[in-house]
Short mmCIF file of C-alpha atoms in Angstrom, two decimals:
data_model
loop_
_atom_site.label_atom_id
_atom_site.label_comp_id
_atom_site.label_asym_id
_atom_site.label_seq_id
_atom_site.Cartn_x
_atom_site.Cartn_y
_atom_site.Cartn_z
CA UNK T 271 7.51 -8.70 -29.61
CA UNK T 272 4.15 -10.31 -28.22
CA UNK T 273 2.90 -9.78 -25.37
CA UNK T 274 2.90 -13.60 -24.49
CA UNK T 275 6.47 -13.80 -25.46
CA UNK T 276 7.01 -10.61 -23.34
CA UNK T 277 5.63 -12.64 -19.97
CA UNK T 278 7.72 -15.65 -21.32
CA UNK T 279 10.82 -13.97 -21.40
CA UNK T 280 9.82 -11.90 -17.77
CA UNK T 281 8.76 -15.37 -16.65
CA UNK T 282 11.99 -16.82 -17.00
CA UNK T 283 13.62 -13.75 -15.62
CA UNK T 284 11.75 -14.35 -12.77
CA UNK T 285 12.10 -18.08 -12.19
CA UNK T 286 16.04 -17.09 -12.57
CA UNK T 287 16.24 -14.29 -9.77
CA UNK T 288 14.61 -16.57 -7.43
CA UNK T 289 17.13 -19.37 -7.87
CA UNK T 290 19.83 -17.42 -7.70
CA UNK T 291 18.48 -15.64 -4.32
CA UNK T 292 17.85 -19.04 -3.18
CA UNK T 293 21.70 -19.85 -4.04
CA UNK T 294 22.37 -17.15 -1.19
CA UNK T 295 25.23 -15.76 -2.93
CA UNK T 296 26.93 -18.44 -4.62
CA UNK T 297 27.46 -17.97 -8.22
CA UNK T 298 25.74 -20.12 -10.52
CA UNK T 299 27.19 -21.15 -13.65
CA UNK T 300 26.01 -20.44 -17.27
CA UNK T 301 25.57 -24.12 -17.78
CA UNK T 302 23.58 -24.85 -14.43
CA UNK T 303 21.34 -21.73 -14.81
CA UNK T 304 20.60 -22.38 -18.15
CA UNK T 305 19.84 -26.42 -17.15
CA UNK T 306 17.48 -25.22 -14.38
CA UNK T 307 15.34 -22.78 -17.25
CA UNK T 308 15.00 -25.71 -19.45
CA UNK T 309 17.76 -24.05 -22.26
CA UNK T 310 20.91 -24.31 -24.24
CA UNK T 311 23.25 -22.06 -22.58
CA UNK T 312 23.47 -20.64 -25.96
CA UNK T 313 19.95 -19.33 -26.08
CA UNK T 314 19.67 -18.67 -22.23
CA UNK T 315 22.79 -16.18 -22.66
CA UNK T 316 20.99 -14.83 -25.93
CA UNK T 317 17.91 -14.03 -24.05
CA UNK T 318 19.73 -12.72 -20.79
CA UNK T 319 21.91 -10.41 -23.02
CA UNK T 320 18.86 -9.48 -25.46
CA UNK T 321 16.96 -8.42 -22.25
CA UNK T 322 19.47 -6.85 -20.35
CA UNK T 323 22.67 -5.95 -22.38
CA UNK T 324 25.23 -7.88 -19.94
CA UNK T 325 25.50 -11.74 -19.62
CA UNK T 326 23.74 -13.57 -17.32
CA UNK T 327 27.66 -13.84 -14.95
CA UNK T 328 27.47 -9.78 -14.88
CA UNK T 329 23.46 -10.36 -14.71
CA UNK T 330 24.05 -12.51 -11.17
CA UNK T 331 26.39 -9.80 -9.67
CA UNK T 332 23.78 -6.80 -10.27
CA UNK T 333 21.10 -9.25 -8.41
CA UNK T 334 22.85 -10.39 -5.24
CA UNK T 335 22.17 -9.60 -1.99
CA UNK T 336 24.99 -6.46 -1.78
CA UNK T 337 23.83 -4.85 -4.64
CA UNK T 338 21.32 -2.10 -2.70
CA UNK T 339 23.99 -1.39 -0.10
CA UNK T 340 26.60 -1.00 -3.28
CA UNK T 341 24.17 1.30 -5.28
CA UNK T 342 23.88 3.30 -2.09
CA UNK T 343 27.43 3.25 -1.41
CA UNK T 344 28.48 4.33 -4.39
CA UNK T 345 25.39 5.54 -6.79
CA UNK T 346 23.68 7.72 -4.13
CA UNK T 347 21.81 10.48 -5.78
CA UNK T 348 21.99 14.03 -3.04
CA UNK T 349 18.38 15.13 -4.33
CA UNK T 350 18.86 18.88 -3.08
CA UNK T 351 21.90 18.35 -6.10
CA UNK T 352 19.33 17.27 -8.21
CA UNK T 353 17.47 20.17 -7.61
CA UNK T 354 20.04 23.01 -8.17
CA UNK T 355 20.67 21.12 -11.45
CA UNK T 356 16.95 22.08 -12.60
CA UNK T 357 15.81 18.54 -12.92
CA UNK T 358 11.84 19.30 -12.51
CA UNK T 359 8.84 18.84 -14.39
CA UNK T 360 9.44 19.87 -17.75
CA UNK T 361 12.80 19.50 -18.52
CA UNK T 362 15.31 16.23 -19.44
CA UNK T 363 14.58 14.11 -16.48
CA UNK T 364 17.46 10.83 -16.09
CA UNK T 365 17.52 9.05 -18.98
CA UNK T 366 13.93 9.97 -20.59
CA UNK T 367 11.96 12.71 -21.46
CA UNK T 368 9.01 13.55 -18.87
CA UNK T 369 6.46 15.96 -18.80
CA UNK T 370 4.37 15.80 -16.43
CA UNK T 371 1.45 18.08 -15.28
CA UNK T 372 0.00 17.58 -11.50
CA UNK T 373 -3.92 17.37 -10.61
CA UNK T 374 -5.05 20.25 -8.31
CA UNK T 375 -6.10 19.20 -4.79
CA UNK T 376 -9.60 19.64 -5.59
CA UNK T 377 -9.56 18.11 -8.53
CA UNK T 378 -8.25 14.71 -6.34
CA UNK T 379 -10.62 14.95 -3.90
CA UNK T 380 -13.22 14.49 -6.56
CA UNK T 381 -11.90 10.95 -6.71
CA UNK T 382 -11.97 10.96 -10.55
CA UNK T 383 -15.07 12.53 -10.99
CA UNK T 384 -15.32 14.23 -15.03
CA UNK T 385 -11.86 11.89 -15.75
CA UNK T 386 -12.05 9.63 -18.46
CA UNK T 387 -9.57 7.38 -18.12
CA UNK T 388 -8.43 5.23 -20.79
CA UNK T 389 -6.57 1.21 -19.93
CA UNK T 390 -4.77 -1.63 -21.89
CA UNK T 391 -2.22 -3.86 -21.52
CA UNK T 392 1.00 -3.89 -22.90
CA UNK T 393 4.55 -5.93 -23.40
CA UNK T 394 7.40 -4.66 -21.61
CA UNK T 395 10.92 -5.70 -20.23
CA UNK T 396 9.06 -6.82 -16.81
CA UNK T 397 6.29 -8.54 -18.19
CA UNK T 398 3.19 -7.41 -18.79
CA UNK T 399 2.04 -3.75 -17.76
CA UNK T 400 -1.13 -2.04 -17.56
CA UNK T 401 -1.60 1.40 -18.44
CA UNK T 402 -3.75 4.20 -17.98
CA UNK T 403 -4.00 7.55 -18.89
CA UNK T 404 -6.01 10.43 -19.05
CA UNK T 405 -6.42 12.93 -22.07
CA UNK T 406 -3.15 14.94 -20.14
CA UNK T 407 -0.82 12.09 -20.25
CA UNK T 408 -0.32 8.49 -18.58
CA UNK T 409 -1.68 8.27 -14.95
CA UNK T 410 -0.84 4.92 -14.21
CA UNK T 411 1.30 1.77 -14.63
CA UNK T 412 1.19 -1.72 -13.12
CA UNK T 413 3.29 -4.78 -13.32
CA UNK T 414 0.83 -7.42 -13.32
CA UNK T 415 3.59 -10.85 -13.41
CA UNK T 416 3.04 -10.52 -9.45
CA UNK T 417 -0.36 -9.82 -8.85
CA UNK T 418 -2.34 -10.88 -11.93
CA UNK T 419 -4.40 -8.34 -14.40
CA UNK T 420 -7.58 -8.46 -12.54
CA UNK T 421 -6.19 -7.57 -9.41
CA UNK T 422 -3.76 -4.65 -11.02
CA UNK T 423 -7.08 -3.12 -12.80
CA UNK T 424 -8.98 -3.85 -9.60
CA UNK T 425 -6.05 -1.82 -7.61
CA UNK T 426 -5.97 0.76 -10.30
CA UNK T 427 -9.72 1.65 -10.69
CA UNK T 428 -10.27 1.95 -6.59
CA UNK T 429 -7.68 5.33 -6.65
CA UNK T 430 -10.00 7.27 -9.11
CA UNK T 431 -13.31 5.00 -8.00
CA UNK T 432 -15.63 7.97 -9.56
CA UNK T 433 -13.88 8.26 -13.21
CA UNK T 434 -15.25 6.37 -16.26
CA UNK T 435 -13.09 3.81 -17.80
CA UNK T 436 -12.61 2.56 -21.47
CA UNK T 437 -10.76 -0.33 -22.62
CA UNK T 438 -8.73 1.63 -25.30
CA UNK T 439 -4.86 0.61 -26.31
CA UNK T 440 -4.85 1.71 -29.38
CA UNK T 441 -4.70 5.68 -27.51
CA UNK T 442 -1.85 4.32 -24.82
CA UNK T 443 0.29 2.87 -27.35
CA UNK T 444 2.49 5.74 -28.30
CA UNK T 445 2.90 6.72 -24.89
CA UNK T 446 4.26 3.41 -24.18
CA UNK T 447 6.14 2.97 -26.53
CA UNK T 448 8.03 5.88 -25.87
CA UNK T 449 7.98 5.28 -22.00
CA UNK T 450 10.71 1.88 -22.26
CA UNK T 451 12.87 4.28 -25.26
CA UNK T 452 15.82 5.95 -23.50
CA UNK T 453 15.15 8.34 -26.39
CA UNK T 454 10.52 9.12 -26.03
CA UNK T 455 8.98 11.90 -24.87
CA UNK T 456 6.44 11.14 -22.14
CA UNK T 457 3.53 13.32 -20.76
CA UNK T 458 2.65 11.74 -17.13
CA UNK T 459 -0.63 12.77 -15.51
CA UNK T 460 -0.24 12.97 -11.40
CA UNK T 461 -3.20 12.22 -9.77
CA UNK T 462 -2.62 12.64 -5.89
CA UNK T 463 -2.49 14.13 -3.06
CA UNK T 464 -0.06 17.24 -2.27
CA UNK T 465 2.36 15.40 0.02
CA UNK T 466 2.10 12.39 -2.59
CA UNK T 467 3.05 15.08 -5.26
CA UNK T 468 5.61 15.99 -3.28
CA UNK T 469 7.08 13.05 -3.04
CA UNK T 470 6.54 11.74 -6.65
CA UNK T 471 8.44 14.60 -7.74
CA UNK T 472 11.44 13.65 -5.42
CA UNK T 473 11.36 10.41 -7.15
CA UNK T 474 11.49 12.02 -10.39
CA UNK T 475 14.99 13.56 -9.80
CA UNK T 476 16.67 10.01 -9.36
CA UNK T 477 18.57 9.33 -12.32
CA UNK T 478 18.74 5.68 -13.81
CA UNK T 479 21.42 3.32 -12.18
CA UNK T 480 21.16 5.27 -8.83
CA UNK T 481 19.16 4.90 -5.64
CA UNK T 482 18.40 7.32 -2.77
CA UNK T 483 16.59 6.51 0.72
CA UNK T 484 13.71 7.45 2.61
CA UNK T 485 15.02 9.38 4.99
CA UNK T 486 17.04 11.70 1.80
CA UNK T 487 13.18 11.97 -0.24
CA UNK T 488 11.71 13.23 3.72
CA UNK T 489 14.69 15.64 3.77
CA UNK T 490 14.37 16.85 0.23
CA UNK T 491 10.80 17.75 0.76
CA UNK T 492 11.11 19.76 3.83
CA UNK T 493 9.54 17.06 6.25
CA UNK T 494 12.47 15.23 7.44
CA UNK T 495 10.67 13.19 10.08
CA UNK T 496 8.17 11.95 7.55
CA UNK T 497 10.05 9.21 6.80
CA UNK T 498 7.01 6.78 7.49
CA UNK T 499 4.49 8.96 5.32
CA UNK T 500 7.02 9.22 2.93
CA UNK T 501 7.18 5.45 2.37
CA UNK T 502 3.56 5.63 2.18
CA UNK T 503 3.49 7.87 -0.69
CA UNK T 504 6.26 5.69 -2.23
CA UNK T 505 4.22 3.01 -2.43
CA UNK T 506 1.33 4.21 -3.66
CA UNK T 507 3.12 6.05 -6.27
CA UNK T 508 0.74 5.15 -9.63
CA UNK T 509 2.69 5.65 -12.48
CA UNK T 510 5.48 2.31 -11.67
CA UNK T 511 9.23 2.93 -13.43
CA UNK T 512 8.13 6.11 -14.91
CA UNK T 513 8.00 7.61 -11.26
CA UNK T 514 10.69 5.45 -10.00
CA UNK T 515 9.47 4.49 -6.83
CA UNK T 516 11.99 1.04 -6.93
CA UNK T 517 15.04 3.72 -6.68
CA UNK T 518 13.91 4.33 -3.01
CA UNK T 519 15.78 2.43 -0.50
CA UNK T 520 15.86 1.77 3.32
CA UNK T 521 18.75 3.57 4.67
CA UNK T 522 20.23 0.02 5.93
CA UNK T 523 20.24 -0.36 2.41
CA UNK T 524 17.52 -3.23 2.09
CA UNK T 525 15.20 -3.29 -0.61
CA UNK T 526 12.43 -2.17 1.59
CA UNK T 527 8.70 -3.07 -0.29
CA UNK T 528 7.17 -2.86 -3.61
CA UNK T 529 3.75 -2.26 -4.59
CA UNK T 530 4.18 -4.95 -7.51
CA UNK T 531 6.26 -7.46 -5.91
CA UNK T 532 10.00 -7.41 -4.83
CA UNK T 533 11.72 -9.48 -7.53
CA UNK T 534 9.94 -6.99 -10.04
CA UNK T 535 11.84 -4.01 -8.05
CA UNK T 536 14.92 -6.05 -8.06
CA UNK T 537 14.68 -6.78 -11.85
CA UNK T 538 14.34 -3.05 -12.12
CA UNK T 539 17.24 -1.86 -10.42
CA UNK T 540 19.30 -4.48 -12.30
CA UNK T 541 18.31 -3.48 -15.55
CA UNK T 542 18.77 -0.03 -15.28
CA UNK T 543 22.31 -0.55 -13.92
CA UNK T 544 22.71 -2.89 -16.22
CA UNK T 545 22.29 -0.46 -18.80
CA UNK T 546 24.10 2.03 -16.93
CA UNK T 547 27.33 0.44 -17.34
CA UNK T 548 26.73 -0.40 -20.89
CA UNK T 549 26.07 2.93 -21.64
CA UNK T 550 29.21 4.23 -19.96
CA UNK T 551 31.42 1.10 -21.46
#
């Protein structure tokens, strides 16, 4: 697949999430959603299930409002259990494989300095990503449908402002490729700070199709009144899906923010428990 048939199909995604939050709850037929995105309901249902594995009915109910309070209801991942089950760097993290080596604290507060990062852009199931990575493994991905590309890079390149960038796909390619297969080996690269380690690693013992809070990732960590600095490290989490930053929840069960724009977290979470109950079907 293209990339520019990538952002179509993200695109319409999109435009399809936002009408049915604007329906406030009130199922939308097959027919009428498939109207409003300019389709057949033939193709519109092809796309939806090609995308996501469920029809867009199934599709509507993983979207609504409840859905964050229901994953945290009844998909609530007890981190400390993820721990005692040995899910750390190196070794089969949810439903990938990640490696993942951490940059020392000096090496961060160089800001880059000696890295040679390399960047492209990519297809994926939310629209277009950038990627960068470092001779160790990927250190970063962006969803750009929100923002734009310039502004992603832009955002990107100011964490590591003293590295040297080179526009070179070709090198990321097999890393991404493997990041979106349930069944590819992924080395990550962490760039960041100790606490933001820390944290990224709490996000790393979230399996797929669950969520957990801010409040469990503080107590996990051993600063449980860290919540707020905890949701700062959440956010600027660099590596987006891989490190699965959307899995974190307010305790109320909102959404809470997202670096790249909330209807790419919701499409996210969707997707993945989406996939979930296919996989368990």
């Amino acid at each position: 697949m293209s990339n520019a048939e990538g952002s179509y199909h993200y695109a319409v995604m999109r435009r399809a999430i936002e009408r049915i939050d604007a329906a406030d709850g009130a199922p939308l037929t097959l027919d009428a959603l498939a109207g409003e995105m300019k389709m057949s309901p033939a193709h519109f249902q092809r796309l939806f299930s090609q995308w996501v594995g469920v029809s867009p009915k199934r599709y509507q109910q993983y979207l609504s409002l409840g859905h964050a309070k229901a994953l945290l209801r009844d998909r609530f991942t007890m981190l400390e259990a993820a721990d005692e089950l040995g899910l750390s760097g190196g070794g089969r993290l949810h439903d990938l494989f990640l490696r993942w080596e951490a940059m020392s604290p000096g090496e961060y507060a160089r800001k880059g300095a000696g890295l040679t990062i390399s960047y492209g852009t990519f297809d994926s199931p939310f629209g277009e990503v950038l990627a960068m990575g470092t001779e160790r493994g990927l250190c970063g991905l962006a969803f750009t449908a929100e923002t734009g590309l310039d502004a992603a890079l832009a955002d990107m390149m100011a964490r590591w402002p003293d590295a040297g960038y080179v526009m070179a796909p070709a090198a990321l390619e097999p890393a991404i490729r493997a990041a979106f297969d349930p069944s590819g080996e992924t080395r990550l690269h962490l760039i960041g700070g100790p606490f933001q380690i820390k944290v990224w690693e709490a996000l790393l013992n979230i399996p797929s199709g669950q969520v957990t809070t801010y409040s469990e990732i503080a107590q996990s960590i051993g600063h449980p009144k860290a919540v707020r600095a905890v949701g700062t490290a959440v956010g600027r989490n660099p590596i987006s899906f891989l490190i699965p930053c959307h899995r974190a929840l307010r305790k109320s069960g909102g959404l809470g923010g997202y670096h790249w724009g909330l209807p790419v977290k919701r499409a996210m979470l969707a997707w993945e428990a989406a996939r979930s109950e296919a996989e368990a079907s």
